[in-house]
């Protein structure tokens, strides 16, 4: 049976000083994967240690210098997060985690990062709880090392993946797809290669039909060597920051579509967690754990075709 390996580090649980972003979810996802028998202790890997300097393949020197010196400037202040040494190091560590999970995906088919998905970070500034664009870092590094040529970003977070879209706007080797709530941050939206902006209160049926149809058409046009999945939990109907109405079952079906269509085509998928602000953090954790459940089902040949 093929295995799914996970990347995690205890330092992902950062002190955000009362912020709505629940960084304890990373530890809780790990604990629940173990408790439910979806992972064994030996299935967890540590992030690759990288430095701020390594991030220059994505971020500008001026912005990285602000992060290095914890300077509150027009480049850092739109993070809507505190700016401490611990937080900067946590974001850098998670970029190393998405890179590690990418390498696992290229070996195993899936690599699951219990972290990452910071799609609002631009090359030259922070935004929306995101300091470092780990998705762009993993893609650029895999390309630089000659491991892949083309990547497809499937961004299912309820917020548009504006930073990622802007970073790859003029790069035909990376196809950016984002399905999100239209009337919501970010304002204005960037232009991805394919955007689906959904109306308020969209539920499972419409969401899943739109997602499936778009991915089928994208795979007709574009053949990636790697899929980078931002599996945000915030399209959930009880999310505090958004207004879509997906159920947990609907979100799991979303995972089956995204992961299944790639698996059928033998395209490796790196999974990152992105956002999730359910009233009960356990719901966010369950949604993320379900994504791992679907990956394991597919890897072991038990998954239904998408
Ligand atoms: Zn989000």
Coordinates of C-alpha atoms and ligand atoms in Angstrom, one line a residue:
X1 CA 0.0 0.0 0.0
X2 CA 1.3 3.4 -0.9
X3 CA 1.8 5.7 2.0
X4 CA 1.1 9.3 2.6
X5 CA 3.7 11.2 4.5
X6 CA 3.2 14.3 6.5
X7 CA 5.4 17.3 7.2
X8 CA 5.1 19.1 10.6
X9 CA 7.1 21.0 13.1
X10 CA 6.0 22.1 16.7
X11 CA 7.2 25.6 15.9
X12 CA 4.3 26.1 13.5
X13 CA 2.2 26.8 16.7
X14 CA 3.2 30.5 16.9
X15 CA 2.0 33.1 19.4
X16 CA -0.1 35.4 17.3
X17 CA -1.2 37.4 20.3
X18 CA -4.9 36.7 20.2
X19 CA -5.3 36.8 16.4
X20 CA -8.2 34.9 14.8
X21 CA -5.7 32.6 12.9
X22 CA -5.6 29.3 15.0
X23 CA -2.0 28.2 14.8
X24 CA -2.8 25.4 17.2
X25 CA -4.6 23.7 14.4
X26 CA -1.3 22.3 13.0
X27 CA -0.6 20.4 16.3
X28 CA -4.2 19.3 16.5
X29 CA -4.3 17.9 13.0
X30 CA -1.1 15.9 13.7
X31 CA -2.7 14.5 16.9
X32 CA -5.9 13.6 15.2
X33 CA -4.2 11.9 12.3
X34 CA -2.4 9.7 14.9
X35 CA -5.5 9.1 17.0
X36 CA -7.5 8.0 14.0
X37 CA -4.9 5.7 12.7
X38 CA -4.4 7.8 9.6
X39 CA -0.7 8.2 10.4
X40 CA 2.0 6.5 12.4
X41 CA 4.8 8.3 14.1
X42 CA 7.2 7.3 11.4
X43 CA 5.0 9.0 8.7
X44 CA 6.0 12.5 9.9
X45 CA 8.9 14.4 8.4
X46 CA 10.4 17.7 9.4
X47 CA 10.6 20.7 7.1
X48 CA 13.8 21.4 5.2
X49 CA 15.7 24.1 7.1
X50 CA 15.8 27.1 4.8
X51 CA 16.8 30.7 5.5
X52 CA 15.3 34.1 4.6
X53 CA 18.0 34.4 2.0
X54 CA 16.7 31.2 0.2
X55 CA 13.4 33.0 -0.4
X56 CA 15.0 35.4 -2.8
X57 CA 13.7 33.2 -5.7
X58 CA 10.3 34.5 -4.8
X59 CA 10.6 37.7 -2.6
X60 CA 12.4 41.0 -3.2
X61 CA 15.6 41.9 -1.3
X62 CA 13.9 45.0 0.2
X63 CA 11.0 42.9 1.6
X64 CA 13.3 40.2 2.9
X65 CA 15.4 42.8 4.6
X66 CA 12.3 44.2 6.4
X67 CA 11.5 40.7 7.6
X68 CA 15.1 40.2 8.8
X69 CA 15.1 43.3 10.8
X70 CA 11.4 43.1 11.9
X71 CA 10.7 46.5 10.4
X72 CA 7.1 47.7 10.2
X73 CA 6.9 49.3 6.7
X74 CA 4.4 49.5 3.9
X75 CA 5.8 46.1 2.8
X76 CA 5.1 44.3 6.1
X77 CA 2.2 46.1 7.7
X78 CA -0.6 44.6 5.5
X79 CA 0.1 41.2 7.0
X80 CA -2.6 42.0 9.7
X81 CA -0.3 39.9 12.0
X82 CA 2.2 40.9 14.6
X83 CA 5.8 41.0 13.4
X84 CA 8.1 39.1 15.8
X85 CA 11.2 37.0 15.4
X86 CA 9.2 33.8 16.2
X87 CA 6.5 34.6 13.6
X88 CA 9.0 35.3 10.8
X89 CA 11.0 32.2 11.6
X90 CA 7.7 30.2 11.7
X91 CA 6.8 31.4 8.2
X92 CA 10.2 30.6 6.8
X93 CA 10.1 27.2 8.4
X94 CA 6.7 26.5 6.8
X95 CA 8.1 27.4 3.4
X96 CA 10.7 24.7 4.0
X97 CA 7.8 22.5 5.0
X98 CA 6.0 23.0 1.7
X99 CA 9.2 22.3 -0.1
X100 CA 9.8 19.1 1.8
X101 CA 6.2 18.0 1.1
X102 CA 6.7 18.8 -2.6
X103 CA 9.7 16.4 -2.6
X104 CA 7.6 13.7 -0.9
X105 CA 4.9 14.3 -3.5
X106 CA 7.3 13.8 -6.3
X107 CA 8.4 10.5 -4.7
X108 CA 5.1 9.1 -3.4
X109 CA 2.3 10.8 -5.4
X110 CA 1.0 12.9 -2.4
X111 CA 2.9 15.0 0.1
X112 CA 0.8 16.5 2.9
X113 CA 2.1 19.6 4.6
X114 CA 0.4 20.2 8.0
X115 CA 1.0 23.9 7.3
X116 CA 1.5 26.4 4.5
X117 CA -0.8 27.7 1.8
X118 CA 0.1 31.4 2.4
X119 CA -1.3 32.5 -0.9
X120 CA -1.8 36.2 -0.1
X121 CA 1.9 36.9 0.2
X122 CA 3.3 38.9 -2.8
X123 CA 6.8 39.0 -4.0
X124 CA 7.3 42.4 -2.4
X125 CA 4.9 42.6 0.5
X126 CA 2.8 40.7 3.1
X127 CA -0.9 40.5 3.0
X128 CA -3.8 38.8 4.7
X129 CA -2.0 36.7 7.4
X130 CA 0.7 35.7 5.0
X131 CA 4.4 36.8 5.2
X132 CA 6.0 34.2 2.9
X133 CA 4.5 32.6 -0.2
X134 CA 5.4 29.0 0.4
X135 CA 3.5 27.8 -2.6
X136 CA 5.5 30.0 -5.0
X137 CA 8.7 29.0 -3.2
X138 CA 8.2 25.3 -3.7
X139 CA 7.3 25.7 -7.3
X140 CA 10.2 28.0 -8.2
X141 CA 12.6 25.7 -6.3
X142 CA 11.4 22.5 -8.0
X143 CA 11.8 24.3 -11.3
X144 CA 15.2 25.6 -10.5
X145 CA 16.4 22.1 -9.4
X146 CA 15.0 20.7 -12.7
X147 CA 12.5 18.4 -10.9
X148 CA 9.5 19.9 -12.8
X149 CA 8.7 22.2 -15.7
X150 CA 5.1 23.0 -15.3
X151 CA 2.9 23.4 -12.2
X152 CA -0.8 23.8 -11.6
X153 CA -2.0 25.7 -8.5
X154 CA -5.4 24.6 -7.4
X155 CA -6.5 27.2 -4.8
X156 CA -9.7 26.2 -3.0
X157 CA -9.4 28.6 -0.1
X158 CA -12.5 30.8 0.2
X159 CA -10.3 33.9 -0.4
X160 CA -8.7 34.4 -3.8
X161 CA -5.1 33.4 -4.1
X162 CA -4.1 36.9 -5.1
X163 CA -0.4 36.8 -4.2
X164 CA 0.2 33.6 -6.0
X165 CA -1.7 34.9 -9.1
X166 CA 0.4 38.0 -9.2
X167 CA 3.7 36.2 -8.8
X168 CA 3.0 33.9 -11.7
X169 CA 0.9 36.4 -13.8
X170 CA 3.3 36.4 -16.7
X171 CA 4.8 32.9 -16.3
X172 CA 3.3 30.4 -18.8
X173 CA 4.9 27.5 -16.9
X174 CA 2.6 27.9 -13.9
X175 CA -1.2 27.8 -14.3
X176 CA -3.0 29.5 -11.4
X177 CA -6.6 28.4 -10.6
X178 CA -8.6 29.9 -7.8
X179 CA -12.2 29.2 -6.7
X180 CA -13.4 31.6 -4.0
X181 CA -16.1 33.9 -2.7
X182 CA -16.3 36.9 -4.9
X183 CA -17.6 39.5 -2.4
X184 CA -14.8 39.1 0.1
X185 CA -11.1 40.1 0.7
X186 CA -9.0 40.6 -1.4
X187 CA -10.2 43.8 -3.0
X188 CA -9.5 44.2 -5.8
X189 CA -8.8 40.6 -7.0
X190 CA -5.8 39.8 -9.0
X191 CA -6.2 37.9 -12.3
X192 CA -5.4 34.2 -12.0
X193 CA -5.2 32.1 -15.2
X194 CA -8.7 30.9 -14.2
X195 CA -10.9 32.4 -11.5
X196 CA -14.2 31.4 -10.3
X197 CA -15.8 34.0 -8.0
X198 CA -18.8 32.5 -6.3
X199 CA -21.8 34.4 -5.0
X200 CA -22.6 34.6 -1.3
X201 CA -24.1 31.4 0.3
X202 CA -23.0 29.0 -2.5
X203 CA -23.5 25.5 -1.3
X204 CA -22.1 22.0 -2.1
X205 CA -23.9 21.3 -5.4
X206 CA -23.0 24.4 -7.3
X207 CA -19.5 24.6 -5.9
X208 CA -18.6 21.0 -6.8
X209 CA -20.1 21.2 -10.3
X210 CA -18.1 24.4 -11.0
X211 CA -14.9 22.9 -9.6
X212 CA -15.1 19.7 -11.6
X213 CA -16.0 21.5 -14.9
X214 CA -13.1 23.9 -14.5
X215 CA -10.5 21.3 -13.7
X216 CA -11.6 19.1 -16.6
X217 CA -11.1 22.1 -19.0
X218 CA -7.8 23.1 -17.4
X219 CA -6.4 19.5 -17.8
X220 CA -7.4 19.7 -21.5
X221 CA -5.4 22.8 -21.9
X222 CA -2.4 22.3 -19.6
X223 CA -0.4 19.3 -18.5
X224 CA 1.4 20.0 -15.2
X225 CA 4.2 18.0 -13.7
X226 CA 3.0 19.0 -10.2
X227 CA -0.3 20.1 -8.6
X228 CA 0.0 22.5 -5.7
X229 CA -3.2 22.2 -3.7
X230 CA -4.3 25.0 -1.3
X231 CA -6.9 23.1 0.6
X232 CA -8.3 25.9 2.7
X233 CA -11.0 24.9 5.2
X234 CA -12.7 28.3 5.1
X235 CA -15.4 27.6 2.4
X236 CA -17.1 25.7 5.4
X237 CA -20.6 27.0 6.2
X238 CA -19.6 27.9 9.8
X239 CA -16.6 29.9 8.9
X240 CA -16.3 33.2 10.8
X241 CA -14.6 35.1 7.9
X242 CA -16.6 34.0 4.9
X243 CA -20.1 33.2 3.6
X244 CA -20.0 30.1 1.5
X245 CA -22.1 27.2 2.7
X246 CA -20.1 24.0 2.1
X247 CA -20.7 21.1 4.4
X248 CA -17.9 18.9 5.7
X249 CA -19.1 16.2 3.3
X250 CA -19.0 18.7 0.4
X251 CA -15.4 19.7 1.3
X252 CA -14.4 16.1 1.3
X253 CA -15.9 15.7 -2.1
X254 CA -14.0 18.7 -3.2
X255 CA -10.8 16.9 -2.0
X256 CA -11.8 13.8 -4.0
X257 CA -12.2 15.8 -7.1
X258 CA -8.9 17.7 -6.8
X259 CA -6.8 14.8 -5.6
X260 CA -8.6 12.2 -7.7
X261 CA -8.3 14.0 -11.0
X262 CA -4.5 14.4 -10.4
X263 CA -4.1 10.8 -9.2
X264 CA -5.8 9.4 -12.2
X265 CA -3.4 11.3 -14.4
X266 CA -0.4 10.3 -12.2
X267 CA 0.4 13.9 -11.4
X268 CA 2.0 14.4 -7.9
X269 CA 0.1 16.7 -5.5
X270 CA 1.5 18.7 -2.7
X271 CA -1.2 19.5 -0.2
X272 CA -1.1 22.6 2.0
X273 CA -3.7 23.7 4.6
X274 CA -4.4 27.4 4.0
X275 CA -7.1 29.2 6.0
X276 CA -9.9 28.0 8.3
X277 CA -11.7 30.0 10.9
X278 CA -14.6 27.8 11.9
X279 CA -16.3 28.8 15.2
X280 CA -15.0 25.5 16.6
X281 CA -11.4 24.9 15.8
X282 CA -12.2 21.1 15.9
X283 CA -14.3 21.6 12.8
X284 CA -11.3 23.2 10.9
X285 CA -9.1 20.3 12.1
X286 CA -11.6 17.7 11.0
X287 CA -11.8 19.3 7.5
X288 CA -8.0 19.2 7.2
X289 CA -7.9 15.6 8.5
X290 CA -10.5 14.6 5.9
X291 CA -8.2 15.8 3.2
X292 CA -5.6 13.4 4.4
X293 CA -8.2 10.7 4.6
X294 CA -9.1 11.1 0.9
X295 CA -5.4 11.1 -0.1
X296 CA -4.8 7.9 1.8
X297 CA -7.9 6.3 0.2
X298 CA -6.6 7.1 -3.3
X299 CA -3.1 6.1 -2.5
X300 CA -4.3 2.7 -1.3
X301 CA -6.5 2.1 -4.3
X302 CA -9.7 2.5 -2.2
X303 CA -10.8 5.9 -3.5
X304 CA -13.7 6.2 -5.9
X305 CA -12.8 7.7 -9.3
X306 CA -13.5 11.5 -9.2
Ligands
LIG1 ZN1 -8.8 32.0 3.4

